[in-house]
Amino acid sequence: MRNITMTLPTAVPSMVWGWRELLGLCKIKVVAVMLVCTAVGMALATPGLPPLTNVILGLAGIGFASCGAAAFNHVIDRRLDAVMTRTSRRPVASKRLPVSIALGWACLLSVAGVTLLAWQVNHLTAALTFASLIGYALIYTAFLKRATPQNIVIGGVAGAAPPLLGWVAITGQITPEPLLLMLIIFAWTPPHFWALAIHKRDDYARAGIPMLPVTHGIPFTRLQIWLYAWLTVLTTLLPVMIGMSGTLYLFIVLFLNARFMVWNWRVWRGQDPSAPIGAFWFSIRYLLGIFGALLLDHYTAVLIW
């Protein structure tokens, strides 16, 4: 009797999906960092503790909308993600999750977030959150990311919005202080993301994304990281200069800036292949440290007074 061996196709994508895939669309770690910055914006908006209802509902609404924007990013970038090693296992890119389900999930989260903010917080927060969602999901992801190597710089406005959203959720108005907090994240974004872009340059080149290391080369990108890092340091000193923060914040931020510039100096020199990814991971801790220092200084001053 002849043995018959059947070879099953291995390239057929699995369409079995569940809550893990839906959660995977939300970029939980990125959204968590955003919500920390949002919460700090809320805390700094008032001398004492901000209203608990506004904090909870504000964070929920902004969180839902941010997860919705992330899900839109998965849908729009699914073909690019599929050819990049870093993103090829994402739910939509790997075809574990149907596009229609992902798009519906993105719409549901976005509508829920903006509606909650308009209903229970204030209309200005809802409008600004909606504008940030459009800025990230459509203007950055669908257009800027594919159109210019300055995508991170221009699109960074939407990503820098969380502390402004938090401030407005408490006060209902835009003042210079939250714009300064926004400026810190705006200046921090290019050295943060360009470090990752150097590390993943081949991935971006294969996907045809005009990231700065692909279009202008790694040496030029290293220089831009070095210059933007100094700009970031300057912006983190501004809260002290305008009297928004005091000596405790200054002490902590000087230490954080020293560590931040050591990492970016290593990137600029270009002699350590592991420096870009190391700088990328440290920059996340750096930003959280900056906003943590703002929060600590704020409530220390409140207790002293």
PDB file of C-alpha atoms in Angstrom:
ATOM      1  CA  MET A   1       0.000   0.000   0.000  1.00  0.00           C
ATOM      2  CA  ARG A   2       1.358   3.388  -0.957  1.00  0.00           C
ATOM      3  CA  ASN A   3       1.638   6.039   1.763  1.00  0.00           C
ATOM      4  CA  ILE A   4      -0.063   9.286   0.868  1.00  0.00           C
ATOM      5  CA  THR A   5       1.225  12.388   2.608  1.00  0.00           C
ATOM      6  CA  MET A   6      -0.959  15.457   2.600  1.00  0.00           C
ATOM      7  CA  THR A   7       0.792  18.780   2.983  1.00  0.00           C
ATOM      8  CA  LEU A   8      -1.356  21.430   4.564  1.00  0.00           C
ATOM      9  CA  PRO A   9      -0.741  25.007   3.469  1.00  0.00           C
ATOM     10  CA  THR A  10       1.114  26.985   6.110  1.00  0.00           C
ATOM     11  CA  ALA A  11       0.561  30.434   4.680  1.00  0.00           C
ATOM     12  CA  VAL A  12      -3.184  30.506   5.241  1.00  0.00           C
ATOM     13  CA  PRO A  13      -3.821  33.272   7.788  1.00  0.00           C
ATOM     14  CA  SER A  14      -5.778  32.463  10.901  1.00  0.00           C
ATOM     15  CA  MET A  15      -9.035  34.381  11.246  1.00  0.00           C
ATOM     16  CA  VAL A  16      -9.624  33.227  14.802  1.00  0.00           C
ATOM     17  CA  TRP A  17      -9.628  36.311  16.983  1.00  0.00           C
ATOM     18  CA  GLY A  18     -10.757  37.449  20.395  1.00  0.00           C
ATOM     19  CA  TRP A  19     -10.260  40.080  23.040  1.00  0.00           C
ATOM     20  CA  ARG A  20      -6.464  39.769  22.887  1.00  0.00           C
ATOM     21  CA  GLU A  21      -6.447  40.962  19.289  1.00  0.00           C
ATOM     22  CA  LEU A  22      -8.824  43.828  20.067  1.00  0.00           C
ATOM     23  CA  LEU A  23      -6.656  44.841  23.018  1.00  0.00           C
ATOM     24  CA  GLY A  24      -3.591  44.548  20.810  1.00  0.00           C
ATOM     25  CA  LEU A  25      -4.975  47.304  18.581  1.00  0.00           C
ATOM     26  CA  CYS A  26      -4.952  49.750  21.478  1.00  0.00           C
ATOM     27  CA  LYS A  27      -1.173  50.120  21.959  1.00  0.00           C
ATOM     28  CA  ILE A  28      -1.728  49.923  25.712  1.00  0.00           C
ATOM     29  CA  LYS A  29       1.840  50.803  26.731  1.00  0.00           C
ATOM     30  CA  VAL A  30       1.897  53.924  24.556  1.00  0.00           C
ATOM     31  CA  VAL A  31      -1.543  55.002  25.783  1.00  0.00           C
ATOM     32  CA  ALA A  32      -0.455  54.403  29.397  1.00  0.00           C
ATOM     33  CA  VAL A  33       2.441  56.875  29.001  1.00  0.00           C
ATOM     34  CA  MET A  34       0.039  59.376  27.426  1.00  0.00           C
ATOM     35  CA  LEU A  35      -2.412  59.022  30.321  1.00  0.00           C
ATOM     36  CA  VAL A  36       0.362  59.609  32.864  1.00  0.00           C
ATOM     37  CA  CYS A  37       1.147  62.911  31.134  1.00  0.00           C
ATOM     38  CA  THR A  38      -2.582  63.673  31.008  1.00  0.00           C
ATOM     39  CA  ALA A  39      -2.949  63.013  34.738  1.00  0.00           C
ATOM     40  CA  VAL A  40      -0.015  65.296  35.523  1.00  0.00           C
ATOM     41  CA  GLY A  41      -1.664  68.024  33.444  1.00  0.00           C
ATOM     42  CA  MET A  42      -4.809  67.539  35.527  1.00  0.00           C
ATOM     43  CA  ALA A  43      -2.910  67.747  38.794  1.00  0.00           C
ATOM     44  CA  LEU A  44      -0.965  70.876  37.848  1.00  0.00           C
ATOM     45  CA  ALA A  45      -4.143  72.665  36.777  1.00  0.00           C
ATOM     46  CA  THR A  46      -5.247  73.248  40.364  1.00  0.00           C
ATOM     47  CA  PRO A  47      -3.383  74.075  43.608  1.00  0.00           C
ATOM     48  CA  GLY A  48      -4.963  71.151  45.456  1.00  0.00           C
ATOM     49  CA  LEU A  49      -6.388  67.871  44.311  1.00  0.00           C
ATOM     50  CA  PRO A  50      -8.402  68.060  41.067  1.00  0.00           C
ATOM     51  CA  PRO A  51     -12.058  66.955  41.158  1.00  0.00           C
ATOM     52  CA  LEU A  52     -12.086  63.147  41.239  1.00  0.00           C
ATOM     53  CA  THR A  53     -15.020  62.879  38.822  1.00  0.00           C
ATOM     54  CA  ASN A  54     -13.243  64.947  36.183  1.00  0.00           C
ATOM     55  CA  VAL A  55     -10.071  62.936  36.656  1.00  0.00           C
ATOM     56  CA  ILE A  56     -11.728  59.538  36.274  1.00  0.00           C
ATOM     57  CA  LEU A  57     -14.068  60.465  33.418  1.00  0.00           C
ATOM     58  CA  GLY A  58     -11.431  62.606  31.722  1.00  0.00           C
ATOM     59  CA  LEU A  59      -8.826  59.839  31.770  1.00  0.00           C
ATOM     60  CA  ALA A  60     -11.435  57.324  30.603  1.00  0.00           C
ATOM     61  CA  GLY A  61     -12.576  59.474  27.688  1.00  0.00           C
ATOM     62  CA  ILE A  62      -9.080  60.455  26.607  1.00  0.00           C
ATOM     63  CA  GLY A  63      -7.949  56.836  27.031  1.00  0.00           C
ATOM     64  CA  PHE A  64     -10.766  55.469  24.870  1.00  0.00           C
ATOM     65  CA  ALA A  65     -10.096  58.041  22.146  1.00  0.00           C
ATOM     66  CA  SER A  66      -6.347  57.325  22.258  1.00  0.00           C
ATOM     67  CA  CYS A  67      -6.995  53.596  21.903  1.00  0.00           C
ATOM     68  CA  GLY A  68      -9.311  54.372  18.996  1.00  0.00           C
ATOM     69  CA  ALA A  69      -6.600  56.430  17.284  1.00  0.00           C
ATOM     70  CA  ALA A  70      -4.147  53.558  17.787  1.00  0.00           C
ATOM     71  CA  ALA A  71      -6.622  51.122  16.242  1.00  0.00           C
ATOM     72  CA  PHE A  72      -7.062  53.397  13.214  1.00  0.00           C
ATOM     73  CA  ASN A  73      -3.269  53.392  12.909  1.00  0.00           C
ATOM     74  CA  HIS A  74      -3.289  49.579  12.742  1.00  0.00           C
ATOM     75  CA  VAL A  75      -5.897  49.609   9.979  1.00  0.00           C
ATOM     76  CA  ILE A  76      -4.315  52.343   7.862  1.00  0.00           C
ATOM     77  CA  ASP A  77      -0.775  50.985   8.229  1.00  0.00           C
ATOM     78  CA  ARG A  78      -1.614  47.282   7.843  1.00  0.00           C
ATOM     79  CA  ARG A  79       0.267  46.841   4.546  1.00  0.00           C
ATOM     80  CA  LEU A  80       3.333  48.719   5.772  1.00  0.00           C
ATOM     81  CA  ASP A  81       3.255  46.853   9.084  1.00  0.00           C
ATOM     82  CA  ALA A  82       3.183  43.513   7.272  1.00  0.00           C
ATOM     83  CA  VAL A  83       6.609  44.064   5.672  1.00  0.00           C
ATOM     84  CA  MET A  84       8.317  45.387   8.808  1.00  0.00           C
ATOM     85  CA  THR A  85       9.809  42.950  11.302  1.00  0.00           C
ATOM     86  CA  ARG A  86       8.865  45.144  14.268  1.00  0.00           C
ATOM     87  CA  THR A  87       5.176  45.282  13.335  1.00  0.00           C
ATOM     88  CA  SER A  88       4.487  42.191  11.235  1.00  0.00           C
ATOM     89  CA  ARG A  89       2.788  40.347  14.110  1.00  0.00           C
ATOM     90  CA  ARG A  90       0.242  43.064  14.762  1.00  0.00           C
ATOM     91  CA  PRO A  91      -3.353  41.722  14.630  1.00  0.00           C
ATOM     92  CA  VAL A  92      -4.446  43.340  11.364  1.00  0.00           C
ATOM     93  CA  ALA A  93      -1.056  43.149   9.616  1.00  0.00           C
ATOM     94  CA  SER A  94      -0.813  39.408  10.321  1.00  0.00           C
ATOM     95  CA  LYS A  95      -4.465  38.963   9.231  1.00  0.00           C
ATOM     96  CA  ARG A  96      -5.484  37.442  12.550  1.00  0.00           C
ATOM     97  CA  LEU A  97      -8.122  40.161  12.801  1.00  0.00           C
ATOM     98  CA  PRO A  98     -10.400  41.197   9.891  1.00  0.00           C
ATOM     99  CA  VAL A  99     -10.078  44.804   8.759  1.00  0.00           C
ATOM    100  CA  SER A 100     -13.816  45.376   9.187  1.00  0.00           C
ATOM    101  CA  ILE A 101     -13.720  44.319  12.834  1.00  0.00           C
ATOM    102  CA  ALA A 102     -10.660  46.468  13.527  1.00  0.00           C
ATOM    103  CA  LEU A 103     -12.248  49.481  11.841  1.00  0.00           C
ATOM    104  CA  GLY A 104     -15.479  49.016  13.800  1.00  0.00           C
ATOM    105  CA  TRP A 105     -13.510  48.730  17.047  1.00  0.00           C
ATOM    106  CA  ALA A 106     -11.568  51.911  16.222  1.00  0.00           C
ATOM    107  CA  CYS A 107     -14.795  53.817  15.533  1.00  0.00           C
ATOM    108  CA  LEU A 108     -16.469  52.504  18.694  1.00  0.00           C
ATOM    109  CA  LEU A 109     -13.570  53.498  20.953  1.00  0.00           C
ATOM    110  CA  SER A 110     -13.183  56.913  19.338  1.00  0.00           C
ATOM    111  CA  VAL A 111     -16.877  57.789  19.470  1.00  0.00           C
ATOM    112  CA  ALA A 112     -17.177  56.509  23.043  1.00  0.00           C
ATOM    113  CA  GLY A 113     -14.191  58.564  24.190  1.00  0.00           C
ATOM    114  CA  VAL A 114     -15.168  61.861  22.576  1.00  0.00           C
ATOM    115  CA  THR A 115     -18.840  61.449  23.569  1.00  0.00           C
ATOM    116  CA  LEU A 116     -17.945  60.736  27.192  1.00  0.00           C
ATOM    117  CA  LEU A 117     -15.771  63.848  27.324  1.00  0.00           C
ATOM    118  CA  ALA A 118     -18.433  66.069  25.779  1.00  0.00           C
ATOM    119  CA  TRP A 119     -21.159  64.644  28.038  1.00  0.00           C
ATOM    120  CA  GLN A 120     -19.400  64.442  31.395  1.00  0.00           C
ATOM    121  CA  VAL A 121     -16.274  66.657  31.253  1.00  0.00           C
ATOM    122  CA  ASN A 122     -16.484  69.674  28.916  1.00  0.00           C
ATOM    123  CA  HIS A 123     -16.863  70.417  25.231  1.00  0.00           C
ATOM    124  CA  LEU A 124     -13.422  71.997  24.831  1.00  0.00           C
ATOM    125  CA  THR A 125     -11.682  68.818  26.041  1.00  0.00           C
ATOM    126  CA  ALA A 126     -13.837  66.764  23.684  1.00  0.00           C
ATOM    127  CA  ALA A 127     -13.023  69.048  20.737  1.00  0.00           C
ATOM    128  CA  LEU A 128      -9.284  69.038  21.439  1.00  0.00           C
ATOM    129  CA  THR A 129      -9.289  65.251  21.875  1.00  0.00           C
ATOM    130  CA  PHE A 130     -11.147  64.830  18.578  1.00  0.00           C
ATOM    131  CA  ALA A 131      -8.640  67.133  16.854  1.00  0.00           C
ATOM    132  CA  SER A 132      -5.745  65.098  18.278  1.00  0.00           C
ATOM    133  CA  LEU A 133      -7.388  61.877  17.109  1.00  0.00           C
ATOM    134  CA  ILE A 134      -7.768  63.253  13.574  1.00  0.00           C
ATOM    135  CA  GLY A 135      -4.221  64.616  13.679  1.00  0.00           C
ATOM    136  CA  TYR A 136      -2.705  61.269  14.602  1.00  0.00           C
ATOM    137  CA  ALA A 137      -4.960  58.779  12.839  1.00  0.00           C
ATOM    138  CA  LEU A 138      -5.468  60.641   9.564  1.00  0.00           C
ATOM    139  CA  ILE A 139      -3.076  63.562   9.081  1.00  0.00           C
ATOM    140  CA  TYR A 140       0.012  61.796  10.483  1.00  0.00           C
ATOM    141  CA  THR A 141      -0.655  58.113   9.758  1.00  0.00           C
ATOM    142  CA  ALA A 142      -2.412  58.395   6.408  1.00  0.00           C
ATOM    143  CA  PHE A 143      -0.514  61.366   4.970  1.00  0.00           C
ATOM    144  CA  LEU A 144       2.561  62.756   6.740  1.00  0.00           C
ATOM    145  CA  LYS A 145       4.126  59.382   7.519  1.00  0.00           C
ATOM    146  CA  ARG A 146       4.275  58.596   3.802  1.00  0.00           C
ATOM    147  CA  ALA A 147       4.920  62.119   2.511  1.00  0.00           C
ATOM    148  CA  THR A 148       7.852  63.701   4.337  1.00  0.00           C
ATOM    149  CA  PRO A 149      10.869  62.822   6.532  1.00  0.00           C
ATOM    150  CA  GLN A 150       9.636  65.567   8.860  1.00  0.00           C
ATOM    151  CA  ASN A 151       6.572  63.420   9.657  1.00  0.00           C
ATOM    152  CA  ILE A 152       7.556  62.992  13.282  1.00  0.00           C
ATOM    153  CA  VAL A 153       8.139  66.720  13.802  1.00  0.00           C
ATOM    154  CA  ILE A 154       4.894  67.902  12.210  1.00  0.00           C
ATOM    155  CA  GLY A 155       2.800  65.029  13.511  1.00  0.00           C
ATOM    156  CA  GLY A 156       4.282  65.480  16.968  1.00  0.00           C
ATOM    157  CA  VAL A 157       1.716  68.189  17.731  1.00  0.00           C
ATOM    158  CA  ALA A 158      -1.018  65.567  18.103  1.00  0.00           C
ATOM    159  CA  GLY A 159       1.174  63.297  20.216  1.00  0.00           C
ATOM    160  CA  ALA A 160       2.109  66.172  22.523  1.00  0.00           C
ATOM    161  CA  ALA A 161      -1.491  67.018  23.418  1.00  0.00           C
ATOM    162  CA  PRO A 162      -2.103  64.814  26.551  1.00  0.00           C
ATOM    163  CA  PRO A 163      -1.042  67.333  29.257  1.00  0.00           C
ATOM    164  CA  LEU A 164      -3.081  70.036  27.517  1.00  0.00           C
ATOM    165  CA  LEU A 165      -6.113  67.732  27.436  1.00  0.00           C
ATOM    166  CA  GLY A 166      -5.680  66.958  31.116  1.00  0.00           C
ATOM    167  CA  TRP A 167      -5.391  70.630  32.057  1.00  0.00           C
ATOM    168  CA  VAL A 168      -8.463  71.599  30.036  1.00  0.00           C
ATOM    169  CA  ALA A 169     -10.454  68.690  31.504  1.00  0.00           C
ATOM    170  CA  ILE A 170     -10.065  70.364  34.906  1.00  0.00           C
ATOM    171  CA  THR A 171     -10.149  74.089  34.072  1.00  0.00           C
ATOM    172  CA  GLY A 172     -12.152  74.186  30.844  1.00  0.00           C
ATOM    173  CA  GLN A 173      -9.705  76.675  29.328  1.00  0.00           C
ATOM    174  CA  ILE A 174      -6.336  76.877  27.534  1.00  0.00           C
ATOM    175  CA  THR A 175      -3.581  78.828  29.307  1.00  0.00           C
ATOM    176  CA  PRO A 176       0.194  79.136  28.713  1.00  0.00           C
ATOM    177  CA  GLU A 177       1.147  76.512  31.318  1.00  0.00           C
ATOM    178  CA  PRO A 178      -0.314  73.436  29.555  1.00  0.00           C
ATOM    179  CA  LEU A 179       1.056  74.705  26.243  1.00  0.00           C
ATOM    180  CA  LEU A 180       4.497  74.649  27.855  1.00  0.00           C
ATOM    181  CA  LEU A 181       3.944  71.051  28.985  1.00  0.00           C
ATOM    182  CA  MET A 182       2.887  70.260  25.443  1.00  0.00           C
ATOM    183  CA  LEU A 183       6.064  71.916  24.124  1.00  0.00           C
ATOM    184  CA  ILE A 184       8.212  69.589  26.248  1.00  0.00           C
ATOM    185  CA  ILE A 185       6.692  66.496  24.618  1.00  0.00           C
ATOM    186  CA  PHE A 186       6.830  68.129  21.169  1.00  0.00           C
ATOM    187  CA  ALA A 187      10.584  68.762  21.488  1.00  0.00           C
ATOM    188  CA  TRP A 188      11.197  65.310  23.009  1.00  0.00           C
ATOM    189  CA  THR A 189       9.446  63.371  20.227  1.00  0.00           C
ATOM    190  CA  PRO A 190      12.051  63.690  17.399  1.00  0.00           C
ATOM    191  CA  PRO A 191      15.104  62.456  19.365  1.00  0.00           C
ATOM    192  CA  HIS A 192      12.946  59.741  20.905  1.00  0.00           C
ATOM    193  CA  PHE A 193      11.541  58.395  17.657  1.00  0.00           C
ATOM    194  CA  TRP A 194      14.505  59.051  15.369  1.00  0.00           C
ATOM    195  CA  ALA A 195      16.640  56.899  17.671  1.00  0.00           C
ATOM    196  CA  LEU A 196      14.234  54.026  17.014  1.00  0.00           C
ATOM    197  CA  ALA A 197      14.226  54.904  13.298  1.00  0.00           C
ATOM    198  CA  ILE A 198      18.022  54.502  13.173  1.00  0.00           C
ATOM    199  CA  HIS A 199      17.767  51.125  14.873  1.00  0.00           C
ATOM    200  CA  LYS A 200      15.011  50.016  12.474  1.00  0.00           C
ATOM    201  CA  ARG A 201      16.266  51.839   9.365  1.00  0.00           C
ATOM    202  CA  ASP A 202      16.209  48.721   7.154  1.00  0.00           C
ATOM    203  CA  ASP A 203      12.624  48.008   8.177  1.00  0.00           C
ATOM    204  CA  TYR A 204      11.500  51.510   7.213  1.00  0.00           C
ATOM    205  CA  ALA A 205      13.442  51.378   3.947  1.00  0.00           C
ATOM    206  CA  ARG A 206      11.859  48.046   3.021  1.00  0.00           C
ATOM    207  CA  ALA A 207       8.395  49.471   3.727  1.00  0.00           C
ATOM    208  CA  GLY A 208       9.117  52.616   1.707  1.00  0.00           C
ATOM    209  CA  ILE A 209       8.505  54.975   4.639  1.00  0.00           C
ATOM    210  CA  PRO A 210      10.538  58.206   4.270  1.00  0.00           C
ATOM    211  CA  MET A 211      11.937  58.299   7.766  1.00  0.00           C
ATOM    212  CA  LEU A 212      14.898  60.654   8.237  1.00  0.00           C
ATOM    213  CA  PRO A 213      17.577  57.905   8.397  1.00  0.00           C
ATOM    214  CA  VAL A 214      16.242  56.514   5.092  1.00  0.00           C
ATOM    215  CA  THR A 215      16.040  59.813   3.191  1.00  0.00           C
ATOM    216  CA  HIS A 216      18.993  61.737   4.659  1.00  0.00           C
ATOM    217  CA  GLY A 217      21.222  59.025   6.081  1.00  0.00           C
ATOM    218  CA  ILE A 218      22.172  57.984   9.593  1.00  0.00           C
ATOM    219  CA  PRO A 219      24.935  60.598  10.231  1.00  0.00           C
ATOM    220  CA  PHE A 220      22.526  63.465   9.472  1.00  0.00           C
ATOM    221  CA  THR A 221      19.873  61.872  11.695  1.00  0.00           C
ATOM    222  CA  ARG A 222      22.356  61.503  14.556  1.00  0.00           C
ATOM    223  CA  LEU A 223      23.089  65.234  14.305  1.00  0.00           C
ATOM    224  CA  GLN A 224      19.382  66.094  14.361  1.00  0.00           C
ATOM    225  CA  ILE A 225      18.904  63.908  17.441  1.00  0.00           C
ATOM    226  CA  TRP A 226      21.744  65.735  19.177  1.00  0.00           C
ATOM    227  CA  LEU A 227      20.299  69.180  18.344  1.00  0.00           C
ATOM    228  CA  TYR A 228      16.707  68.290  19.246  1.00  0.00           C
ATOM    229  CA  ALA A 229      17.945  66.757  22.498  1.00  0.00           C
ATOM    230  CA  TRP A 230      19.403  70.127  23.509  1.00  0.00           C
ATOM    231  CA  LEU A 231      16.106  71.772  22.549  1.00  0.00           C
ATOM    232  CA  THR A 232      14.331  69.271  24.806  1.00  0.00           C
ATOM    233  CA  VAL A 233      16.654  70.140  27.690  1.00  0.00           C
ATOM    234  CA  LEU A 234      15.868  73.831  27.201  1.00  0.00           C
ATOM    235  CA  THR A 235      12.104  73.246  27.242  1.00  0.00           C
ATOM    236  CA  THR A 236      12.315  71.225  30.465  1.00  0.00           C
ATOM    237  CA  LEU A 237      13.935  74.226  32.181  1.00  0.00           C
ATOM    238  CA  LEU A 238      11.161  76.621  31.166  1.00  0.00           C
ATOM    239  CA  PRO A 239       8.763  75.605  34.007  1.00  0.00           C
ATOM    240  CA  VAL A 240      11.370  76.889  36.460  1.00  0.00           C
ATOM    241  CA  MET A 241      11.977  80.066  34.474  1.00  0.00           C
ATOM    242  CA  ILE A 242       8.289  81.040  34.505  1.00  0.00           C
ATOM    243  CA  GLY A 243       7.761  80.063  38.150  1.00  0.00           C
ATOM    244  CA  MET A 244       5.585  77.056  37.384  1.00  0.00           C
ATOM    245  CA  SER A 245       7.978  74.731  39.270  1.00  0.00           C
ATOM    246  CA  GLY A 246      10.624  75.174  41.924  1.00  0.00           C
ATOM    247  CA  THR A 247      13.937  73.936  43.279  1.00  0.00           C
ATOM    248  CA  LEU A 248      12.951  70.290  43.727  1.00  0.00           C
ATOM    249  CA  TYR A 249      11.916  69.997  40.089  1.00  0.00           C
ATOM    250  CA  LEU A 250      15.095  71.777  38.981  1.00  0.00           C
ATOM    251  CA  PHE A 251      17.302  69.366  40.943  1.00  0.00           C
ATOM    252  CA  ILE A 252      15.589  66.291  39.486  1.00  0.00           C
ATOM    253  CA  VAL A 253      15.417  67.632  35.941  1.00  0.00           C
ATOM    254  CA  LEU A 254      19.122  68.491  35.893  1.00  0.00           C
ATOM    255  CA  PHE A 255      19.952  64.893  36.788  1.00  0.00           C
ATOM    256  CA  LEU A 256      17.535  63.507  34.192  1.00  0.00           C
ATOM    257  CA  ASN A 257      18.857  65.866  31.525  1.00  0.00           C
ATOM    258  CA  ALA A 258      22.437  64.809  32.223  1.00  0.00           C
ATOM    259  CA  ARG A 259      21.516  61.155  31.693  1.00  0.00           C
ATOM    260  CA  PHE A 260      19.422  62.042  28.644  1.00  0.00           C
ATOM    261  CA  MET A 261      22.309  63.911  27.007  1.00  0.00           C
ATOM    262  CA  VAL A 262      24.790  61.114  27.745  1.00  0.00           C
ATOM    263  CA  TRP A 263      22.593  58.720  25.785  1.00  0.00           C
ATOM    264  CA  ASN A 264      22.147  61.183  22.934  1.00  0.00           C
ATOM    265  CA  TRP A 265      25.873  61.931  22.880  1.00  0.00           C
ATOM    266  CA  ARG A 266      26.492  58.219  22.407  1.00  0.00           C
ATOM    267  CA  VAL A 267      24.034  58.243  19.514  1.00  0.00           C
ATOM    268  CA  TRP A 268      25.660  61.346  17.986  1.00  0.00           C
ATOM    269  CA  ARG A 269      29.150  59.832  18.117  1.00  0.00           C
ATOM    270  CA  GLY A 270      27.924  56.786  16.210  1.00  0.00           C
ATOM    271  CA  GLN A 271      30.487  54.399  17.667  1.00  0.00           C
ATOM    272  CA  ASP A 272      28.073  52.182  19.589  1.00  0.00           C
ATOM    273  CA  PRO A 273      25.541  50.252  17.459  1.00  0.00           C
ATOM    274  CA  SER A 274      23.360  49.648  20.529  1.00  0.00           C
ATOM    275  CA  ALA A 275      23.191  53.344  21.470  1.00  0.00           C
ATOM    276  CA  PRO A 276      20.099  54.280  19.389  1.00  0.00           C
ATOM    277  CA  ILE A 277      17.825  51.602  20.851  1.00  0.00           C
ATOM    278  CA  GLY A 278      19.243  52.257  24.325  1.00  0.00           C
ATOM    279  CA  ALA A 279      18.517  55.978  23.919  1.00  0.00           C
ATOM    280  CA  PHE A 280      15.011  55.173  22.710  1.00  0.00           C
ATOM    281  CA  TRP A 281      14.132  53.114  25.788  1.00  0.00           C
ATOM    282  CA  PHE A 282      15.754  55.575  28.185  1.00  0.00           C
ATOM    283  CA  SER A 283      13.847  58.488  26.623  1.00  0.00           C
ATOM    284  CA  ILE A 284      10.557  56.913  27.714  1.00  0.00           C
ATOM    285  CA  ARG A 285      11.750  56.718  31.316  1.00  0.00           C
ATOM    286  CA  TYR A 286      13.121  60.245  30.942  1.00  0.00           C
ATOM    287  CA  LEU A 287       9.754  61.703  29.924  1.00  0.00           C
ATOM    288  CA  LEU A 288       7.962  59.902  32.737  1.00  0.00           C
ATOM    289  CA  GLY A 289      10.635  61.197  35.117  1.00  0.00           C
ATOM    290  CA  ILE A 290      10.162  64.788  33.939  1.00  0.00           C
ATOM    291  CA  PHE A 291       6.410  64.666  34.481  1.00  0.00           C
ATOM    292  CA  GLY A 292       6.828  62.802  37.756  1.00  0.00           C
ATOM    293  CA  ALA A 293       9.180  65.560  38.931  1.00  0.00           C
ATOM    294  CA  LEU A 294       6.623  68.209  37.953  1.00  0.00           C
ATOM    295  CA  LEU A 295       4.000  66.382  39.994  1.00  0.00           C
ATOM    296  CA  LEU A 296       6.258  65.883  43.024  1.00  0.00           C
ATOM    297  CA  ASP A 297       7.380  69.508  43.028  1.00  0.00           C
ATOM    298  CA  HIS A 298       3.782  70.718  42.698  1.00  0.00           C
ATOM    299  CA  TYR A 299       2.450  68.823  45.700  1.00  0.00           C
ATOM    300  CA  THR A 300       5.552  69.462  47.793  1.00  0.00           C
ATOM    301  CA  ALA A 301       4.962  73.176  47.293  1.00  0.00           C
ATOM    302  CA  VAL A 302       1.306  72.732  48.258  1.00  0.00           C
ATOM    303  CA  LEU A 303       2.254  70.943  51.497  1.00  0.00           C
ATOM    304  CA  ILE A 304       4.833  73.613  52.396  1.00  0.00           C
ATOM    305  CA  TRP A 305       2.304  76.394  51.888  1.00  0.00           C
TER     306      TRP A 305
END
